[in-house]
């Protein structure tokens, strides 16, 4: 009993004031750590490319001309319904469906801007569009740097070795040796560019703003359909509830 009282007295005798003053001598260290933490958080938010999550719901309906199944009337048809839902999930995540989708929505060209070490996907905010010839072999994974000089002129630059080419009319890579591409020209908007390596024209669109876009760091890439399928085949499909036909 006396030992318990002695332990309690020792715990109560801790001098918190002395501990505080000992730690206070290193106040600059704590201030520095807080500053570094805030700086890291600021840089992370400023320079990290944003990723957005999109969700949607899909209602699966059975065909109205389906014959009545006696098992359904007796309550034993849940297995068939579940199988149909699983089949539809398989269709929605299939390679062929994603391929048909990406090849029909116009994602062959990706547009980007670079500002303060931040690369932003412009998507529909690009001040220009690229109209390429599908019947002409086009380079893949080649960065086309474009600098808008005025409403009439722009500078187009690219330089890369081992460039592979893609046939959009056949929707497949060309069986051709990779080549070195080196190009730097000042060109006019709307004029078709024809070289041994690519064929397209660049035109300004309604989002062009001279005050913002002239001398801005912009570039674009040409994508193959197989690469687009791999990029977009990262979604997940789940039932809204265990027995629901809503995905």
mmCIF file of C-alpha atoms in Angstrom:
data_model
loop_
_atom_site.group_PDB
_atom_site.id
_atom_site.type_symbol
_atom_site.label_atom_id
_atom_site.label_comp_id
_atom_site.label_asym_id
_atom_site.label_seq_id
_atom_site.Cartn_x
_atom_site.Cartn_y
_atom_site.Cartn_z
ATOM 1 C CA UNK A 1 0.000 0.000 0.000
ATOM 2 C CA UNK A 2 2.783 2.407 0.926
ATOM 3 C CA UNK A 3 4.611 1.514 -2.317
ATOM 4 C CA UNK A 4 1.541 2.547 -4.340
ATOM 5 C CA UNK A 5 1.444 5.914 -2.611
ATOM 6 C CA UNK A 6 5.147 6.407 -3.300
ATOM 7 C CA UNK A 7 4.660 5.657 -7.019
ATOM 8 C CA UNK A 8 1.769 8.122 -7.174
ATOM 9 C CA UNK A 9 3.856 10.819 -5.529
ATOM 10 C CA UNK A 10 6.690 10.229 -8.040
ATOM 11 C CA UNK A 11 4.293 10.557 -10.987
ATOM 12 C CA UNK A 12 2.818 13.751 -9.571
ATOM 13 C CA UNK A 13 6.260 15.191 -8.979
ATOM 14 C CA UNK A 14 7.086 15.457 -12.713
ATOM 15 C CA UNK A 15 8.143 19.010 -13.428
ATOM 16 C CA UNK A 16 6.320 19.863 -16.651
ATOM 17 C CA UNK A 17 7.569 23.418 -16.490
ATOM 18 C CA UNK A 18 11.181 22.282 -16.585
ATOM 19 C CA UNK A 19 10.454 20.005 -19.526
ATOM 20 C CA UNK A 20 8.761 22.871 -21.392
ATOM 21 C CA UNK A 21 11.762 25.165 -20.963
ATOM 22 C CA UNK A 22 14.141 22.426 -22.092
ATOM 23 C CA UNK A 23 12.129 21.963 -25.277
ATOM 24 C CA UNK A 24 11.699 25.711 -25.707
ATOM 25 C CA UNK A 25 15.452 26.055 -26.167
ATOM 26 C CA UNK A 26 14.977 24.264 -29.497
ATOM 27 C CA UNK A 27 12.010 26.365 -30.680
ATOM 28 C CA UNK A 28 13.725 27.170 -33.971
ATOM 29 C CA UNK A 29 13.795 23.453 -34.806
ATOM 30 C CA UNK A 30 10.012 23.147 -34.420
ATOM 31 C CA UNK A 31 9.443 26.312 -36.455
ATOM 32 C CA UNK A 32 11.699 24.934 -39.193
ATOM 33 C CA UNK A 33 9.830 21.600 -39.268
ATOM 34 C CA UNK A 34 6.453 23.361 -39.531
ATOM 35 C CA UNK A 35 7.774 25.575 -42.345
ATOM 36 C CA UNK A 36 9.158 22.574 -44.262
ATOM 37 C CA UNK A 37 5.879 20.662 -43.850
ATOM 38 C CA UNK A 38 3.858 23.604 -45.190
ATOM 39 C CA UNK A 39 6.319 24.085 -48.068
ATOM 40 C CA UNK A 40 6.108 20.413 -49.069
ATOM 41 C CA UNK A 41 2.309 20.504 -48.941
ATOM 42 C CA UNK A 42 2.267 23.658 -51.091
ATOM 43 C CA UNK A 43 4.641 22.217 -53.708
ATOM 44 C CA UNK A 44 2.746 18.929 -53.800
ATOM 45 C CA UNK A 45 -0.582 20.661 -54.438
ATOM 46 C CA UNK A 46 0.927 23.045 -56.986
ATOM 47 C CA UNK A 47 2.930 20.637 -59.118
ATOM 48 C CA UNK A 48 1.006 17.382 -58.841
ATOM 49 C CA UNK A 49 -1.119 16.675 -61.878
ATOM 50 C CA UNK A 50 -4.753 16.482 -60.731
ATOM 51 C CA UNK A 51 -6.628 13.196 -61.073
ATOM 52 C CA UNK A 52 -10.409 13.286 -61.180
ATOM 53 C CA UNK A 53 -12.819 10.519 -60.283
ATOM 54 C CA UNK A 54 -15.983 10.103 -62.332
ATOM 55 C CA UNK A 55 -18.863 7.802 -61.435
ATOM 56 C CA UNK A 56 -22.070 6.885 -63.206
ATOM 57 C CA UNK A 57 -24.881 4.348 -62.925
ATOM 58 C CA UNK A 58 -26.238 2.001 -65.587
ATOM 59 C CA UNK A 59 -29.588 0.193 -65.407
ATOM 60 C CA UNK A 60 -29.599 -3.206 -67.087
ATOM 61 C CA UNK A 61 -32.982 -4.129 -68.533
ATOM 62 C CA UNK A 62 -34.024 -7.490 -69.833
ATOM 63 C CA UNK A 63 -35.608 -7.779 -73.241
ATOM 64 C CA UNK A 64 -39.384 -7.391 -73.131
ATOM 65 C CA UNK A 65 -39.946 -10.295 -75.518
ATOM 66 C CA UNK A 66 -38.330 -12.774 -73.167
ATOM 67 C CA UNK A 67 -40.525 -15.788 -72.444
ATOM 68 C CA UNK A 68 -41.712 -16.317 -68.891
ATOM 69 C CA UNK A 69 -39.534 -18.816 -67.079
ATOM 70 C CA UNK A 70 -41.423 -21.033 -64.588
ATOM 71 C CA UNK A 71 -38.366 -20.895 -62.329
ATOM 72 C CA UNK A 72 -38.690 -17.111 -62.163
ATOM 73 C CA UNK A 73 -42.340 -17.466 -61.152
ATOM 74 C CA UNK A 74 -41.413 -19.875 -58.370
ATOM 75 C CA UNK A 75 -38.549 -17.680 -57.202
ATOM 76 C CA UNK A 76 -35.750 -19.947 -58.434
ATOM 77 C CA UNK A 77 -34.564 -17.769 -61.308
ATOM 78 C CA UNK A 78 -32.078 -15.603 -59.442
ATOM 79 C CA UNK A 79 -29.120 -17.516 -60.840
ATOM 80 C CA UNK A 80 -30.080 -16.674 -64.408
ATOM 81 C CA UNK A 81 -30.500 -12.981 -63.559
ATOM 82 C CA UNK A 82 -27.158 -12.906 -61.806
ATOM 83 C CA UNK A 83 -25.519 -14.558 -64.804
ATOM 84 C CA UNK A 84 -26.999 -11.942 -67.147
ATOM 85 C CA UNK A 85 -25.626 -9.123 -64.991
ATOM 86 C CA UNK A 86 -22.179 -10.724 -64.923
ATOM 87 C CA UNK A 87 -22.310 -11.113 -68.703
ATOM 88 C CA UNK A 88 -23.135 -7.418 -69.129
ATOM 89 C CA UNK A 89 -20.242 -6.459 -66.845
ATOM 90 C CA UNK A 90 -17.987 -8.592 -69.022
ATOM 91 C CA UNK A 91 -19.232 -6.808 -72.144
ATOM 92 C CA UNK A 92 -18.745 -3.335 -70.634
ATOM 93 C CA UNK A 93 -15.142 -4.124 -69.644
ATOM 94 C CA UNK A 94 -14.255 -5.980 -72.845
ATOM 95 C CA UNK A 95 -11.315 -4.918 -74.987
ATOM 96 C CA UNK A 96 -13.434 -4.746 -78.150
ATOM 97 C CA UNK A 97 -15.996 -2.333 -76.654
ATOM 98 C CA UNK A 98 -13.320 -0.016 -75.227
ATOM 99 C CA UNK A 99 -11.473 -0.142 -78.554
ATOM 100 C CA UNK A 100 -14.585 0.851 -80.513
ATOM 101 C CA UNK A 101 -15.213 3.665 -78.049
ATOM 102 C CA UNK A 102 -11.739 5.241 -78.086
ATOM 103 C CA UNK A 103 -11.504 4.919 -81.874
ATOM 104 C CA UNK A 104 -14.729 6.873 -82.385
ATOM 105 C CA UNK A 105 -14.476 9.789 -79.910
ATOM 106 C CA UNK A 106 -11.469 11.616 -81.373
ATOM 107 C CA UNK A 107 -8.736 11.017 -78.789
ATOM 108 C CA UNK A 108 -6.028 10.473 -81.388
ATOM 109 C CA UNK A 109 -4.430 13.833 -80.510
ATOM 110 C CA UNK A 110 -3.586 14.894 -76.948
ATOM 111 C CA UNK A 111 -2.940 18.567 -76.195
ATOM 112 C CA UNK A 112 -0.826 19.888 -73.324
ATOM 113 C CA UNK A 113 0.559 23.100 -71.865
ATOM 114 C CA UNK A 114 3.615 23.643 -69.648
ATOM 115 C CA UNK A 115 3.687 26.467 -67.140
ATOM 116 C CA UNK A 116 5.936 26.769 -64.073
ATOM 117 C CA UNK A 117 7.008 23.119 -64.403
ATOM 118 C CA UNK A 118 3.366 22.019 -64.458
ATOM 119 C CA UNK A 119 2.090 19.955 -67.390
ATOM 120 C CA UNK A 120 -1.659 20.317 -67.903
ATOM 121 C CA UNK A 121 -3.889 18.285 -70.194
ATOM 122 C CA UNK A 122 -5.829 20.847 -72.226
ATOM 123 C CA UNK A 123 -8.393 18.436 -73.692
ATOM 124 C CA UNK A 124 -11.053 20.801 -75.125
ATOM 125 C CA UNK A 125 -9.259 23.949 -73.911
ATOM 126 C CA UNK A 126 -6.520 23.807 -76.521
ATOM 127 C CA UNK A 127 -6.326 27.026 -78.608
ATOM 128 C CA UNK A 128 -5.643 24.962 -81.737
ATOM 129 C CA UNK A 129 -6.572 21.632 -83.278
ATOM 130 C CA UNK A 130 -4.569 19.208 -85.387
ATOM 131 C CA UNK A 131 -6.218 17.813 -88.515
ATOM 132 C CA UNK A 132 -4.077 14.859 -89.596
ATOM 133 C CA UNK A 133 -4.272 12.692 -92.696
ATOM 134 C CA UNK A 134 -5.396 9.191 -91.682
ATOM 135 C CA UNK A 135 -4.052 7.718 -94.911
ATOM 136 C CA UNK A 136 -0.517 8.951 -94.208
ATOM 137 C CA UNK A 137 1.816 7.254 -91.681
ATOM 138 C CA UNK A 138 2.049 9.367 -88.522
ATOM 139 C CA UNK A 139 4.689 9.271 -85.753
ATOM 140 C CA UNK A 140 3.822 7.901 -82.324
ATOM 141 C CA UNK A 141 5.018 9.255 -78.959
ATOM 142 C CA UNK A 142 6.703 12.190 -80.669
ATOM 143 C CA UNK A 143 6.330 15.481 -78.870
ATOM 144 C CA UNK A 144 5.359 18.299 -81.233
ATOM 145 C CA UNK A 145 6.270 21.594 -79.533
ATOM 146 C CA UNK A 146 4.273 24.512 -80.867
ATOM 147 C CA UNK A 147 4.739 28.204 -80.119
ATOM 148 C CA UNK A 148 2.004 30.526 -81.348
ATOM 149 C CA UNK A 149 3.691 33.662 -82.708
ATOM 150 C CA UNK A 150 0.569 35.456 -83.934
ATOM 151 C CA UNK A 151 -2.908 34.686 -85.215
ATOM 152 C CA UNK A 152 -1.296 33.732 -88.531
ATOM 153 C CA UNK A 153 2.050 32.112 -87.667
ATOM 154 C CA UNK A 154 3.422 29.483 -85.328
ATOM 155 C CA UNK A 155 6.691 27.645 -84.756
ATOM 156 C CA UNK A 156 6.719 23.837 -84.808
ATOM 157 C CA UNK A 157 9.619 21.886 -83.303
ATOM 158 C CA UNK A 158 10.394 18.242 -82.644
ATOM 159 C CA UNK A 159 13.517 16.148 -82.209
ATOM 160 C CA UNK A 160 13.670 12.466 -81.344
ATOM 161 C CA UNK A 161 15.436 9.271 -82.358
ATOM 162 C CA UNK A 162 13.872 5.851 -82.877
ATOM 163 C CA UNK A 163 10.438 7.165 -83.795
ATOM 164 C CA UNK A 164 7.822 4.535 -84.677
ATOM 165 C CA UNK A 165 4.925 5.133 -87.070
ATOM 166 C CA UNK A 166 1.243 4.263 -87.090
ATOM 167 C CA UNK A 167 -1.254 3.687 -89.883
ATOM 168 C CA UNK A 168 -4.597 5.135 -88.747
ATOM 169 C CA UNK A 169 -6.410 3.870 -91.820
ATOM 170 C CA UNK A 170 -5.465 0.271 -90.950
ATOM 171 C CA UNK A 171 -5.426 0.986 -87.197
ATOM 172 C CA UNK A 172 -2.089 -0.724 -86.632
ATOM 173 C CA UNK A 173 1.626 0.126 -86.268
ATOM 174 C CA UNK A 174 3.693 0.126 -89.433
ATOM 175 C CA UNK A 175 6.213 -2.634 -89.953
ATOM 176 C CA UNK A 176 8.961 -0.139 -90.603
ATOM 177 C CA UNK A 177 12.312 0.668 -89.064
ATOM 178 C CA UNK A 178 12.252 3.531 -86.536
ATOM 179 C CA UNK A 179 13.663 6.810 -87.764
ATOM 180 C CA UNK A 180 15.193 9.984 -86.413
ATOM 181 C CA UNK A 181 12.968 13.051 -86.712
ATOM 182 C CA UNK A 182 14.402 16.561 -86.492
ATOM 183 C CA UNK A 183 12.188 19.467 -87.508
ATOM 184 C CA UNK A 184 12.042 23.200 -86.745
ATOM 185 C CA UNK A 185 9.990 25.518 -88.942
ATOM 186 C CA UNK A 186 7.833 28.639 -88.769
ATOM 187 C CA UNK A 187 4.534 27.922 -90.496
ATOM 188 C CA UNK A 188 1.138 29.419 -91.262
ATOM 189 C CA UNK A 189 -2.056 28.251 -89.577
ATOM 190 C CA UNK A 190 -4.343 26.284 -91.879
ATOM 191 C CA UNK A 191 -1.569 25.302 -94.291
ATOM 192 C CA UNK A 192 -1.016 21.547 -94.676
ATOM 193 C CA UNK A 193 2.442 20.305 -93.671
ATOM 194 C CA UNK A 194 3.817 17.431 -95.733
ATOM 195 C CA UNK A 195 7.077 15.757 -94.722
ATOM 196 C CA UNK A 196 8.390 12.178 -94.996
ATOM 197 C CA UNK A 197 7.426 11.724 -91.324
ATOM 198 C CA UNK A 198 3.991 13.305 -90.921
ATOM 199 C CA UNK A 199 1.186 15.059 -92.744
ATOM 200 C CA UNK A 200 -1.309 17.366 -91.062
ATOM 201 C CA UNK A 201 -2.386 20.969 -90.625
ATOM 202 C CA UNK A 202 -2.895 23.071 -87.530
ATOM 203 C CA UNK A 203 -5.733 25.561 -87.213
ATOM 204 C CA UNK A 204 -6.721 27.962 -84.454
ATOM 205 C CA UNK A 205 -10.122 27.494 -82.844
ATOM 206 C CA UNK A 206 -12.567 29.643 -80.911
ATOM 207 C CA UNK A 207 -10.724 29.215 -77.584
ATOM 208 C CA UNK A 208 -7.645 31.070 -78.893
ATOM 209 C CA UNK A 209 -6.844 34.119 -76.750
ATOM 210 C CA UNK A 210 -3.936 36.249 -78.078
ATOM 211 C CA UNK A 211 -3.167 37.697 -74.657
ATOM 212 C CA UNK A 212 -2.837 34.267 -73.081
ATOM 213 C CA UNK A 213 -1.749 31.920 -75.873
ATOM 214 C CA UNK A 214 0.908 33.821 -77.844
ATOM 215 C CA UNK A 215 4.387 32.544 -76.838
ATOM 216 C CA UNK A 216 2.786 30.040 -74.478
ATOM 217 C CA UNK A 217 4.514 26.653 -74.095
ATOM 218 C CA UNK A 218 2.249 24.135 -75.851
ATOM 219 C CA UNK A 219 2.699 20.695 -77.353
ATOM 220 C CA UNK A 220 0.702 17.740 -78.667
ATOM 221 C CA UNK A 221 1.111 13.997 -79.134
ATOM 222 C CA UNK A 222 -0.420 11.488 -81.528
ATOM 223 C CA UNK A 223 -1.837 8.362 -79.865
ATOM 224 C CA UNK A 224 -2.399 4.848 -81.130
ATOM 225 C CA UNK A 225 -5.651 3.064 -80.336
ATOM 226 C CA UNK A 226 -4.022 0.196 -78.444
ATOM 227 C CA UNK A 227 -2.351 2.686 -76.120
ATOM 228 C CA UNK A 228 -5.651 4.496 -75.577
ATOM 229 C CA UNK A 229 -7.347 1.212 -74.659
ATOM 230 C CA UNK A 230 -4.667 0.529 -72.042
ATOM 231 C CA UNK A 231 -5.043 4.056 -70.680
ATOM 232 C CA UNK A 232 -8.832 3.930 -70.365
ATOM 233 C CA UNK A 233 -9.159 0.302 -69.314
ATOM 234 C CA UNK A 234 -8.696 1.135 -65.644
ATOM 235 C CA UNK A 235 -12.284 1.577 -64.488
ATOM 236 C CA UNK A 236 -14.188 -0.602 -62.053
ATOM 237 C CA UNK A 237 -17.770 -1.840 -62.339
ATOM 238 C CA UNK A 238 -19.736 -2.947 -59.275
ATOM 239 C CA UNK A 239 -23.369 -3.571 -58.500
ATOM 240 C CA UNK A 240 -25.179 -0.858 -56.582
ATOM 241 C CA UNK A 241 -26.387 -3.603 -54.226
ATOM 242 C CA UNK A 242 -25.727 -7.333 -54.114
ATOM 243 C CA UNK A 243 -28.964 -8.289 -55.915
ATOM 244 C CA UNK A 244 -29.359 -5.121 -57.987
ATOM 245 C CA UNK A 245 -29.303 -4.883 -61.769
ATOM 246 C CA UNK A 246 -27.978 -1.321 -61.493
ATOM 247 C CA UNK A 247 -24.215 -0.976 -61.994
#
